[in-house]
mmCIF file of C-alpha atoms in Angstrom:
data_model
loop_
_atom_site.group_PDB
_atom_site.id
_atom_site.type_symbol
_atom_site.label_atom_id
_atom_site.label_comp_id
_atom_site.label_asym_id
_atom_site.label_seq_id
_atom_site.Cartn_x
_atom_site.Cartn_y
_atom_site.Cartn_z
ATOM 1 C CA UNK A 1 -5.216 -22.458 -5.614
ATOM 2 C CA UNK A 2 -6.514 -24.265 -8.716
ATOM 3 C CA UNK A 3 -3.841 -26.567 -10.131
ATOM 4 C CA UNK A 4 -3.962 -28.544 -13.373
ATOM 5 C CA UNK A 5 -1.586 -31.477 -12.900
ATOM 6 C CA UNK A 6 -0.400 -33.314 -16.007
ATOM 7 C CA UNK A 7 1.245 -36.650 -15.256
ATOM 8 C CA UNK A 8 1.030 -40.435 -15.274
ATOM 9 C CA UNK A 9 -1.103 -42.989 -13.464
ATOM 10 C CA UNK A 10 0.340 -46.065 -15.157
ATOM 11 C CA UNK A 11 2.402 -48.104 -15.759
ATOM 12 C CA UNK A 12 3.917 -47.942 -12.295
ATOM 13 C CA UNK A 13 7.199 -46.009 -12.076
ATOM 14 C CA UNK A 14 8.752 -43.189 -10.054
ATOM 15 C CA UNK A 15 6.823 -40.587 -12.030
ATOM 16 C CA UNK A 16 3.521 -42.252 -11.079
ATOM 17 C CA UNK A 17 4.478 -42.328 -7.400
ATOM 18 C CA UNK A 18 5.592 -38.691 -7.550
ATOM 19 C CA UNK A 19 2.301 -37.557 -9.096
ATOM 20 C CA UNK A 20 0.234 -39.550 -6.611
ATOM 21 C CA UNK A 21 2.089 -38.290 -3.546
ATOM 22 C CA UNK A 22 2.226 -34.638 -4.578
ATOM 23 C CA UNK A 23 -1.396 -34.364 -5.733
ATOM 24 C CA UNK A 24 -2.635 -36.099 -2.580
ATOM 25 C CA UNK A 25 -0.639 -33.708 -0.421
ATOM 26 C CA UNK A 26 -1.816 -30.629 -2.345
ATOM 27 C CA UNK A 27 -5.415 -31.754 -1.889
ATOM 28 C CA UNK A 28 -4.793 -32.244 1.838
ATOM 29 C CA UNK A 29 -3.663 -28.610 2.034
ATOM 30 C CA UNK A 30 -6.902 -27.382 0.510
ATOM 31 C CA UNK A 31 -5.855 -26.806 -3.088
ATOM 32 C CA UNK A 32 -8.105 -27.793 -5.994
ATOM 33 C CA UNK A 33 -6.340 -30.253 -8.267
ATOM 34 C CA UNK A 34 -7.443 -31.541 -11.659
ATOM 35 C CA UNK A 35 -5.454 -34.527 -12.913
ATOM 36 C CA UNK A 36 -4.793 -34.876 -16.655
ATOM 37 C CA UNK A 37 -3.148 -38.134 -17.650
ATOM 38 C CA UNK A 38 -2.769 -40.601 -20.501
ATOM 39 C CA UNK A 39 -5.604 -43.111 -20.319
ATOM 40 C CA UNK A 40 -8.292 -44.696 -22.443
ATOM 41 C CA UNK A 41 -11.503 -42.687 -22.256
ATOM 42 C CA UNK A 42 -13.504 -45.755 -21.300
ATOM 43 C CA UNK A 43 -11.156 -46.662 -18.425
ATOM 44 C CA UNK A 44 -12.699 -46.661 -14.992
ATOM 45 C CA UNK A 45 -11.316 -44.372 -12.287
ATOM 46 C CA UNK A 46 -9.431 -46.153 -9.534
ATOM 47 C CA UNK A 47 -8.335 -45.162 -6.041
ATOM 48 C CA UNK A 48 -6.525 -42.040 -7.243
ATOM 49 C CA UNK A 49 -6.918 -38.785 -5.287
ATOM 50 C CA UNK A 50 -10.445 -37.443 -5.036
ATOM 51 C CA UNK A 51 -10.104 -34.887 -7.816
ATOM 52 C CA UNK A 52 -11.457 -34.420 -11.355
ATOM 53 C CA UNK A 53 -9.631 -36.476 -13.980
ATOM 54 C CA UNK A 54 -9.170 -35.894 -17.706
ATOM 55 C CA UNK A 55 -8.025 -38.822 -19.877
ATOM 56 C CA UNK A 56 -5.598 -37.911 -22.657
ATOM 57 C CA UNK A 57 -5.707 -40.379 -25.571
ATOM 58 C CA UNK A 58 -2.492 -42.220 -26.414
ATOM 59 C CA UNK A 59 -1.089 -44.735 -28.861
ATOM 60 C CA UNK A 60 1.535 -46.269 -26.584
ATOM 61 C CA UNK A 61 2.921 -45.755 -23.103
ATOM 62 C CA UNK A 62 5.603 -47.450 -21.034
ATOM 63 C CA UNK A 63 7.531 -46.768 -17.850
ATOM 64 C CA UNK A 64 9.953 -44.688 -19.923
ATOM 65 C CA UNK A 65 7.972 -42.736 -22.554
ATOM 66 C CA UNK A 66 4.500 -42.063 -23.961
ATOM 67 C CA UNK A 67 3.202 -41.535 -27.502
ATOM 68 C CA UNK A 68 -0.077 -39.532 -27.565
ATOM 69 C CA UNK A 69 -2.601 -39.534 -30.392
ATOM 70 C CA UNK A 70 -2.998 -36.453 -32.601
ATOM 71 C CA UNK A 71 -6.240 -35.759 -30.735
ATOM 72 C CA UNK A 72 -4.441 -35.442 -27.374
ATOM 73 C CA UNK A 73 -3.296 -31.848 -27.969
ATOM 74 C CA UNK A 74 -6.840 -30.719 -28.694
ATOM 75 C CA UNK A 75 -8.217 -32.569 -25.655
ATOM 76 C CA UNK A 76 -5.549 -31.022 -23.447
ATOM 77 C CA UNK A 77 -6.166 -27.499 -24.731
ATOM 78 C CA UNK A 78 -9.941 -27.725 -24.370
ATOM 79 C CA UNK A 79 -9.595 -29.197 -20.876
ATOM 80 C CA UNK A 80 -7.355 -26.366 -19.690
ATOM 81 C CA UNK A 81 -9.818 -23.805 -21.100
ATOM 82 C CA UNK A 82 -12.605 -25.494 -19.137
ATOM 83 C CA UNK A 83 -10.661 -25.970 -15.881
ATOM 84 C CA UNK A 84 -9.241 -22.408 -15.853
ATOM 85 C CA UNK A 85 -6.404 -23.274 -13.439
ATOM 86 C CA UNK A 86 -4.245 -20.709 -11.686
ATOM 87 C CA UNK A 87 -1.194 -22.745 -12.663
ATOM 88 C CA UNK A 88 -0.310 -25.820 -14.744
ATOM 89 C CA UNK A 89 2.206 -28.343 -13.425
ATOM 90 C CA UNK A 90 3.521 -31.012 -15.807
ATOM 91 C CA UNK A 91 5.337 -34.010 -14.385
ATOM 92 C CA UNK A 92 7.134 -34.608 -17.674
ATOM 93 C CA UNK A 93 6.408 -38.017 -19.158
ATOM 94 C CA UNK A 94 8.871 -38.097 -22.081
ATOM 95 C CA UNK A 95 6.061 -37.359 -24.499
ATOM 96 C CA UNK A 96 5.756 -35.103 -27.569
ATOM 97 C CA UNK A 97 3.113 -33.168 -25.609
ATOM 98 C CA UNK A 98 5.888 -31.902 -23.329
ATOM 99 C CA UNK A 99 7.220 -29.789 -26.200
ATOM 100 C CA UNK A 100 3.923 -28.185 -27.275
ATOM 101 C CA UNK A 101 2.651 -27.552 -23.755
ATOM 102 C CA UNK A 102 4.471 -24.180 -23.422
ATOM 103 C CA UNK A 103 2.752 -22.959 -26.610
ATOM 104 C CA UNK A 104 -0.646 -24.086 -25.332
ATOM 105 C CA UNK A 105 -0.136 -22.345 -21.984
ATOM 106 C CA UNK A 106 1.177 -19.177 -23.623
ATOM 107 C CA UNK A 107 -1.936 -19.048 -25.802
ATOM 108 C CA UNK A 108 -4.146 -19.482 -22.705
ATOM 109 C CA UNK A 109 -1.949 -17.170 -20.566
ATOM 110 C CA UNK A 110 -1.406 -19.893 -17.961
ATOM 111 C CA UNK A 111 1.760 -20.108 -15.824
ATOM 112 C CA UNK A 112 3.550 -23.409 -16.488
ATOM 113 C CA UNK A 113 5.801 -25.439 -14.188
ATOM 114 C CA UNK A 114 7.525 -28.727 -15.027
ATOM 115 C CA UNK A 115 9.217 -31.483 -13.044
ATOM 116 C CA UNK A 116 12.050 -33.068 -15.033
ATOM 117 C CA UNK A 117 12.573 -36.634 -13.802
ATOM 118 C CA UNK A 118 15.030 -38.073 -16.314
ATOM 119 C CA UNK A 119 17.875 -39.857 -14.495
ATOM 120 C CA UNK A 120 21.552 -39.180 -15.063
ATOM 121 C CA UNK A 121 24.891 -40.694 -14.153
ATOM 122 C CA UNK A 122 26.232 -38.293 -11.546
ATOM 123 C CA UNK A 123 29.136 -36.026 -10.663
ATOM 124 C CA UNK A 124 31.366 -35.378 -13.647
ATOM 125 C CA UNK A 125 30.176 -38.545 -15.378
ATOM 126 C CA UNK A 126 28.947 -38.635 -18.916
ATOM 127 C CA UNK A 127 25.339 -39.621 -19.385
ATOM 128 C CA UNK A 128 25.138 -43.208 -20.554
ATOM 129 C CA UNK A 129 24.133 -43.621 -24.165
ATOM 130 C CA UNK A 130 20.508 -44.296 -24.872
ATOM 131 C CA UNK A 131 17.276 -42.865 -23.539
ATOM 132 C CA UNK A 132 18.828 -40.662 -20.843
ATOM 133 C CA UNK A 133 21.286 -38.896 -23.141
ATOM 134 C CA UNK A 134 18.660 -38.465 -25.848
ATOM 135 C CA UNK A 135 16.178 -37.029 -23.349
ATOM 136 C CA UNK A 136 18.621 -34.395 -22.072
ATOM 137 C CA UNK A 137 19.617 -33.415 -25.609
ATOM 138 C CA UNK A 138 15.981 -33.129 -26.673
ATOM 139 C CA UNK A 139 14.667 -31.322 -23.613
ATOM 140 C CA UNK A 140 17.414 -28.798 -22.794
ATOM 141 C CA UNK A 141 16.513 -26.333 -25.606
ATOM 142 C CA UNK A 142 12.821 -26.445 -24.626
ATOM 143 C CA UNK A 143 12.938 -26.326 -20.828
ATOM 144 C CA UNK A 144 13.616 -22.590 -20.913
ATOM 145 C CA UNK A 145 10.074 -22.173 -22.276
ATOM 146 C CA UNK A 146 8.628 -23.269 -18.936
ATOM 147 C CA UNK A 147 8.170 -20.655 -16.211
ATOM 148 C CA UNK A 148 10.019 -22.951 -13.838
ATOM 149 C CA UNK A 149 11.633 -26.398 -14.074
ATOM 150 C CA UNK A 150 11.890 -28.488 -10.910
ATOM 151 C CA UNK A 151 14.799 -30.911 -10.492
ATOM 152 C CA UNK A 152 15.805 -32.986 -7.483
ATOM 153 C CA UNK A 153 19.411 -31.925 -6.829
ATOM 154 C CA UNK A 154 21.950 -29.156 -7.318
ATOM 155 C CA UNK A 155 24.009 -31.524 -9.476
ATOM 156 C CA UNK A 156 21.117 -31.895 -11.913
ATOM 157 C CA UNK A 157 20.557 -28.120 -11.890
ATOM 158 C CA UNK A 158 24.188 -27.545 -12.858
ATOM 159 C CA UNK A 159 23.976 -30.184 -15.584
ATOM 160 C CA UNK A 160 20.932 -28.557 -17.210
ATOM 161 C CA UNK A 161 22.500 -25.119 -16.879
ATOM 162 C CA UNK A 162 25.587 -26.354 -18.760
ATOM 163 C CA UNK A 163 23.230 -27.545 -21.505
ATOM 164 C CA UNK A 164 21.758 -24.059 -21.876
ATOM 165 C CA UNK A 165 18.717 -23.973 -19.576
ATOM 166 C CA UNK A 166 18.610 -20.555 -17.786
ATOM 167 C CA UNK A 167 19.666 -21.099 -14.179
ATOM 168 C CA UNK A 168 17.021 -18.730 -12.846
ATOM 169 C CA UNK A 169 14.360 -21.014 -14.329
ATOM 170 C CA UNK A 170 15.632 -24.128 -12.513
ATOM 171 C CA UNK A 171 14.413 -24.851 -8.969
ATOM 172 C CA UNK A 172 15.799 -27.613 -6.766
ATOM 173 C CA UNK A 173 13.069 -29.335 -4.749
ATOM 174 C CA UNK A 174 14.118 -32.842 -3.628
ATOM 175 C CA UNK A 175 11.664 -35.725 -3.575
ATOM 176 C CA UNK A 176 9.902 -36.186 -0.257
ATOM 177 C CA UNK A 177 8.480 -39.107 1.703
ATOM 178 C CA UNK A 178 5.461 -39.287 3.978
ATOM 179 C CA UNK A 179 7.472 -40.132 7.091
ATOM 180 C CA UNK A 180 4.370 -41.031 9.096
ATOM 181 C CA UNK A 181 3.415 -43.734 6.618
ATOM 182 C CA UNK A 182 6.986 -44.788 5.844
ATOM 183 C CA UNK A 183 8.255 -45.262 9.375
ATOM 184 C CA UNK A 184 9.933 -48.021 11.394
ATOM 185 C CA UNK A 185 7.531 -50.727 12.525
ATOM 186 C CA UNK A 186 6.917 -54.417 12.944
ATOM 187 C CA UNK A 187 6.953 -56.797 9.998
ATOM 188 C CA UNK A 188 6.323 -60.506 9.487
ATOM 189 C CA UNK A 189 8.241 -60.630 6.226
ATOM 190 C CA UNK A 190 11.317 -62.346 7.702
ATOM 191 C CA UNK A 191 9.217 -65.151 9.111
ATOM 192 C CA UNK A 192 7.427 -65.477 5.780
ATOM 193 C CA UNK A 193 10.702 -66.038 3.937
ATOM 194 C CA UNK A 194 12.457 -67.855 6.804
ATOM 195 C CA UNK A 195 15.170 -65.230 6.894
ATOM 196 C CA UNK A 196 17.486 -64.297 9.707
ATOM 197 C CA UNK A 197 18.930 -61.461 7.616
ATOM 198 C CA UNK A 198 16.940 -59.834 4.821
ATOM 199 C CA UNK A 199 18.252 -57.840 1.848
ATOM 200 C CA UNK A 200 15.940 -56.036 -0.610
ATOM 201 C CA UNK A 201 16.099 -54.486 -4.064
ATOM 202 C CA UNK A 202 13.027 -52.566 -5.253
ATOM 203 C CA UNK A 203 12.745 -51.017 -8.689
ATOM 204 C CA UNK A 204 12.629 -51.759 -12.397
ATOM 205 C CA UNK A 205 14.446 -54.833 -13.671
ATOM 206 C CA UNK A 206 16.137 -53.007 -16.541
ATOM 207 C CA UNK A 207 19.718 -52.483 -17.793
ATOM 208 C CA UNK A 208 20.145 -49.028 -16.227
ATOM 209 C CA UNK A 209 19.267 -50.426 -12.794
ATOM 210 C CA UNK A 210 22.292 -52.773 -12.916
ATOM 211 C CA UNK A 211 20.486 -55.505 -10.962
ATOM 212 C CA UNK A 212 22.714 -58.252 -12.362
ATOM 213 C CA UNK A 213 25.728 -56.752 -10.578
ATOM 214 C CA UNK A 214 23.883 -57.264 -7.278
ATOM 215 C CA UNK A 215 22.819 -60.789 -8.223
ATOM 216 C CA UNK A 216 26.340 -61.821 -9.253
ATOM 217 C CA UNK A 217 27.804 -60.355 -6.061
ATOM 218 C CA UNK A 218 25.204 -62.183 -3.970
ATOM 219 C CA UNK A 219 25.986 -65.488 -5.665
ATOM 220 C CA UNK A 220 29.752 -65.024 -5.388
ATOM 221 C CA UNK A 221 29.565 -63.949 -1.734
ATOM 222 C CA UNK A 222 28.080 -67.360 -0.849
ATOM 223 C CA UNK A 223 25.692 -65.936 1.699
ATOM 224 C CA UNK A 224 24.340 -68.072 4.526
ATOM 225 C CA UNK A 225 21.199 -70.125 3.918
ATOM 226 C CA UNK A 226 19.222 -67.928 6.336
ATOM 227 C CA UNK A 227 20.142 -64.703 4.491
ATOM 228 C CA UNK A 228 17.604 -63.921 1.788
ATOM 229 C CA UNK A 229 17.468 -61.445 -1.080
ATOM 230 C CA UNK A 230 14.073 -60.163 -2.259
ATOM 231 C CA UNK A 231 13.791 -58.631 -5.726
ATOM 232 C CA UNK A 232 10.697 -56.419 -5.915
ATOM 233 C CA UNK A 233 9.729 -55.086 -9.333
ATOM 234 C CA UNK A 234 9.291 -55.981 -12.961
ATOM 235 C CA UNK A 235 10.931 -55.111 -16.238
ATOM 236 C CA UNK A 236 12.464 -56.411 -19.459
ATOM 237 C CA UNK A 237 15.315 -58.335 -17.806
ATOM 238 C CA UNK A 238 13.273 -60.104 -15.143
ATOM 239 C CA UNK A 239 12.620 -63.394 -16.952
ATOM 240 C CA UNK A 240 16.200 -63.866 -18.132
ATOM 241 C CA UNK A 241 17.803 -63.025 -14.769
ATOM 242 C CA UNK A 242 15.330 -65.067 -12.751
ATOM 243 C CA UNK A 243 16.399 -68.160 -14.683
ATOM 244 C CA UNK A 244 19.988 -67.951 -13.429
ATOM 245 C CA UNK A 245 19.496 -66.466 -9.958
ATOM 246 C CA UNK A 246 16.761 -68.350 -8.169
ATOM 247 C CA UNK A 247 15.688 -69.770 -4.833
ATOM 248 C CA UNK A 248 18.688 -72.130 -4.706
ATOM 249 C CA UNK A 249 20.748 -69.013 -3.925
ATOM 250 C CA UNK A 250 18.254 -67.587 -1.435
ATOM 251 C CA UNK A 251 16.813 -65.151 -4.000
ATOM 252 C CA UNK A 252 13.054 -64.586 -4.289
ATOM 253 C CA UNK A 253 11.488 -62.701 -7.213
ATOM 254 C CA UNK A 254 8.293 -60.986 -6.061
ATOM 255 C CA UNK A 255 7.472 -59.044 -9.229
ATOM 256 C CA UNK A 256 5.618 -55.753 -9.146
ATOM 257 C CA UNK A 257 3.687 -55.212 -5.907
ATOM 258 C CA UNK A 258 0.820 -52.744 -6.256
ATOM 259 C CA UNK A 259 -0.238 -52.868 -2.603
ATOM 260 C CA UNK A 260 1.582 -50.072 -0.792
ATOM 261 C CA UNK A 261 1.107 -51.615 2.656
ATOM 262 C CA UNK A 262 2.765 -54.790 1.404
ATOM 263 C CA UNK A 263 5.716 -52.792 0.048
ATOM 264 C CA UNK A 264 6.050 -50.980 3.376
ATOM 265 C CA UNK A 265 6.000 -54.295 5.264
ATOM 266 C CA UNK A 266 8.823 -55.587 3.045
ATOM 267 C CA UNK A 267 10.915 -52.465 3.619
ATOM 268 C CA UNK A 268 10.308 -52.562 7.378
ATOM 269 C CA UNK A 269 11.534 -56.139 7.461
ATOM 270 C CA UNK A 270 14.638 -55.392 5.405
ATOM 271 C CA UNK A 271 17.970 -55.164 7.179
ATOM 272 C CA UNK A 272 19.597 -53.770 4.039
ATOM 273 C CA UNK A 273 18.233 -52.003 0.935
ATOM 274 C CA UNK A 274 20.430 -52.035 -2.174
ATOM 275 C CA UNK A 275 20.208 -49.821 -5.259
ATOM 276 C CA UNK A 276 23.041 -50.541 -7.760
ATOM 277 C CA UNK A 277 21.785 -48.233 -10.548
ATOM 278 C CA UNK A 278 23.942 -46.787 -13.317
ATOM 279 C CA UNK A 279 21.682 -43.716 -13.583
ATOM 280 C CA UNK A 280 19.053 -42.180 -11.296
ATOM 281 C CA UNK A 281 17.246 -38.929 -10.603
ATOM 282 C CA UNK A 282 16.473 -39.098 -6.895
ATOM 283 C CA UNK A 283 15.130 -42.541 -6.097
ATOM 284 C CA UNK A 284 11.865 -42.551 -4.143
ATOM 285 C CA UNK A 285 12.428 -46.229 -3.355
ATOM 286 C CA UNK A 286 15.702 -45.299 -1.686
ATOM 287 C CA UNK A 287 14.063 -42.536 0.352
ATOM 288 C CA UNK A 288 11.249 -44.879 1.382
ATOM 289 C CA UNK A 289 13.739 -47.513 2.559
ATOM 290 C CA UNK A 290 15.686 -44.886 4.498
ATOM 291 C CA UNK A 291 12.490 -43.577 6.074
ATOM 292 C CA UNK A 292 11.544 -46.974 7.537
ATOM 293 C CA UNK A 293 15.053 -47.361 8.981
ATOM 294 C CA UNK A 294 16.727 -49.815 6.599
ATOM 295 C CA UNK A 295 20.482 -49.601 6.112
ATOM 296 C CA UNK A 296 20.988 -48.441 2.522
ATOM 297 C CA UNK A 297 23.643 -48.996 -0.122
ATOM 298 C CA UNK A 298 23.345 -47.077 -3.408
ATOM 299 C CA UNK A 299 25.555 -45.938 -6.239
ATOM 300 C CA UNK A 300 26.742 -42.360 -6.547
ATOM 301 C CA UNK A 301 24.451 -41.495 -9.445
ATOM 302 C CA UNK A 302 21.852 -38.777 -9.810
ATOM 303 C CA UNK A 303 21.262 -37.339 -6.355
ATOM 304 C CA UNK A 304 21.419 -40.688 -4.519
ATOM 305 C CA UNK A 305 25.016 -40.224 -3.383
ATOM 306 C CA UNK A 306 24.099 -36.789 -2.028
ATOM 307 C CA UNK A 307 21.256 -38.363 -0.024
ATOM 308 C CA UNK A 308 23.558 -40.945 1.597
ATOM 309 C CA UNK A 309 26.519 -38.626 2.181
ATOM 310 C CA UNK A 310 28.183 -38.096 5.556
ATOM 311 C CA UNK A 311 27.260 -41.455 7.019
ATOM 312 C CA UNK A 312 23.566 -41.793 6.137
ATOM 313 C CA UNK A 313 24.388 -44.896 4.095
ATOM 314 C CA UNK A 314 27.035 -46.583 1.983
ATOM 315 C CA UNK A 315 27.849 -44.985 -1.377
ATOM 316 C CA UNK A 316 28.999 -47.381 -4.099
ATOM 317 C CA UNK A 317 31.030 -46.616 -7.221
ATOM 318 C CA UNK A 318 29.346 -47.593 -10.477
ATOM 319 C CA UNK A 319 32.702 -48.872 -11.785
ATOM 320 C CA UNK A 320 33.128 -51.496 -9.078
ATOM 321 C CA UNK A 321 29.596 -52.244 -7.833
ATOM 322 C CA UNK A 322 29.909 -56.028 -7.946
ATOM 323 C CA UNK A 323 33.254 -56.241 -6.129
ATOM 324 C CA UNK A 324 32.142 -53.748 -3.479
ATOM 325 C CA UNK A 325 28.890 -55.612 -2.859
ATOM 326 C CA UNK A 326 30.754 -58.901 -2.681
ATOM 327 C CA UNK A 327 32.575 -57.383 0.327
ATOM 328 C CA UNK A 328 29.672 -55.504 1.904
ATOM 329 C CA UNK A 329 27.006 -58.218 1.730
ATOM 330 C CA UNK A 330 28.765 -60.647 4.135
ATOM 331 C CA UNK A 331 29.769 -57.706 6.359
ATOM 332 C CA UNK A 332 26.164 -56.588 6.785
ATOM 333 C CA UNK A 333 25.051 -60.194 7.153
ATOM 334 C CA UNK A 334 27.373 -60.813 10.085
ATOM 335 C CA UNK A 335 27.121 -57.454 11.887
ATOM 336 C CA UNK A 336 23.520 -56.559 12.778
ATOM 337 C CA UNK A 337 24.697 -53.672 14.940
ATOM 338 C CA UNK A 338 26.129 -51.987 11.829
ATOM 339 C CA UNK A 339 22.869 -52.167 9.896
ATOM 340 C CA UNK A 340 20.924 -50.927 12.921
ATOM 341 C CA UNK A 341 23.161 -47.860 13.228
ATOM 342 C CA UNK A 342 23.010 -47.092 9.495
ATOM 343 C CA UNK A 343 19.228 -47.511 9.521
ATOM 344 C CA UNK A 344 18.900 -44.980 12.327
ATOM 345 C CA UNK A 345 21.105 -42.505 10.462
ATOM 346 C CA UNK A 346 19.099 -43.043 7.274
ATOM 347 C CA UNK A 347 15.817 -42.276 9.031
ATOM 348 C CA UNK A 348 17.336 -39.164 10.608
ATOM 349 C CA UNK A 349 18.569 -37.895 7.218
ATOM 350 C CA UNK A 350 15.099 -38.239 5.670
ATOM 351 C CA UNK A 351 13.496 -36.400 8.590
ATOM 352 C CA UNK A 352 16.020 -33.582 8.207
ATOM 353 C CA UNK A 353 15.872 -33.091 4.447
ATOM 354 C CA UNK A 354 13.422 -35.280 2.550
ATOM 355 C CA UNK A 355 9.959 -35.117 4.090
ATOM 356 C CA UNK A 356 6.915 -34.796 1.851
ATOM 357 C CA UNK A 357 5.634 -31.958 4.030
ATOM 358 C CA UNK A 358 8.730 -29.864 3.364
ATOM 359 C CA UNK A 359 8.548 -30.738 -0.328
ATOM 360 C CA UNK A 360 4.973 -29.423 -0.559
ATOM 361 C CA UNK A 361 5.805 -26.232 1.345
ATOM 362 C CA UNK A 362 8.617 -25.493 -1.132
ATOM 363 C CA UNK A 363 6.297 -26.279 -4.033
ATOM 364 C CA UNK A 364 3.621 -23.889 -2.712
ATOM 365 C CA UNK A 365 6.238 -21.147 -2.404
ATOM 366 C CA UNK A 366 7.384 -21.803 -5.963
ATOM 367 C CA UNK A 367 3.803 -21.579 -7.268
ATOM 368 C CA UNK A 368 3.315 -18.266 -5.456
ATOM 369 C CA UNK A 369 6.557 -16.841 -6.880
ATOM 370 C CA UNK A 370 5.686 -17.931 -10.417
ATOM 371 C CA UNK A 371 2.235 -16.335 -10.177
ATOM 372 C CA UNK A 372 3.618 -12.909 -9.275
ATOM 373 C CA UNK A 373 6.499 -12.899 -11.764
ATOM 374 C CA UNK A 374 6.360 -11.960 -15.461
ATOM 375 C CA UNK A 375 5.660 -14.870 -17.805
ATOM 376 C CA UNK A 376 8.524 -16.507 -19.699
ATOM 377 C CA UNK A 377 8.737 -15.298 -23.303
ATOM 378 C CA UNK A 378 8.477 -18.346 -25.522
ATOM 379 C CA UNK A 379 11.640 -18.984 -27.531
ATOM 380 C CA UNK A 380 10.538 -19.589 -31.094
ATOM 381 C CA UNK A 381 13.987 -20.776 -32.032
ATOM 382 C CA UNK A 382 13.905 -23.780 -29.692
#
């Protein structure tokens, strides 16, 4: 099958990881994949999958959204005419191109699938104000113009359906992890940081990730000197938080780590992985930590609570994250047998439900179904 994939290569975020993992896996299964992404035309290709690339010109891009140039629509249209794919799959990048893509594909008679990544608060909760709420309000009237929209959980499917997206157009395909690569193994990370017990956060250092709640809980819990907390990632709050929560409290700020093997070594060495987010979609970092056998604590937002349900991890309430962590951190510090058991359950849950292989099989089935079904009629009133 010839697939035109529209996504992101940078800056690093969950969308980038998703695009990399899925396109690699599709190539491994013998599909032809062309990758269209926002990049400067003069940029040099890196170690991305071995497939043709098309740079789409842009004015600005961040981990959250992208602003293309006026030329980008023309470049995209001409590229799709040249590639002649069987299907187009857009890993939506919060870009104006997302809204004109259905018109382009209708004109070219190309089936169009989207993955909608935007995080949300969770069961019965209102979306927090800001980018997430705006994104749902903007996208809901347009998502019905795609032949199929992929989301990561039933909760998200119900949310979009309440906002007017036809339910038959919404497919639930959870994120998946390469469980051969992300697997339990040896690690020297504890020795490197002189840690007897190791706790890890990995993700953006931004308000919606609620990292300060973890940092305050860690400080107030007065953890032992040989318990260490590693903060992996970058973002707008990093410099301000790092000033107040430093090595004197056993906290190390590692910044963004591009090397995947290094990230895997850190996760393998972690006794506990913590994700205190206020909103999520389905965190790949959480799934990766579960896959290597770390005990995981995460808030009940997006699909993360669903992932950890029935004993696969500890589910935190967003309303009382700090106080809960203040209790749990010393508990997991002093009871290694508890973290070992939770790590085993986490790995088992990923193997049962969240493997990359199963994800790709479901995606192939979705492509096949879309190709044999009548095209969506574009709603001009959207």
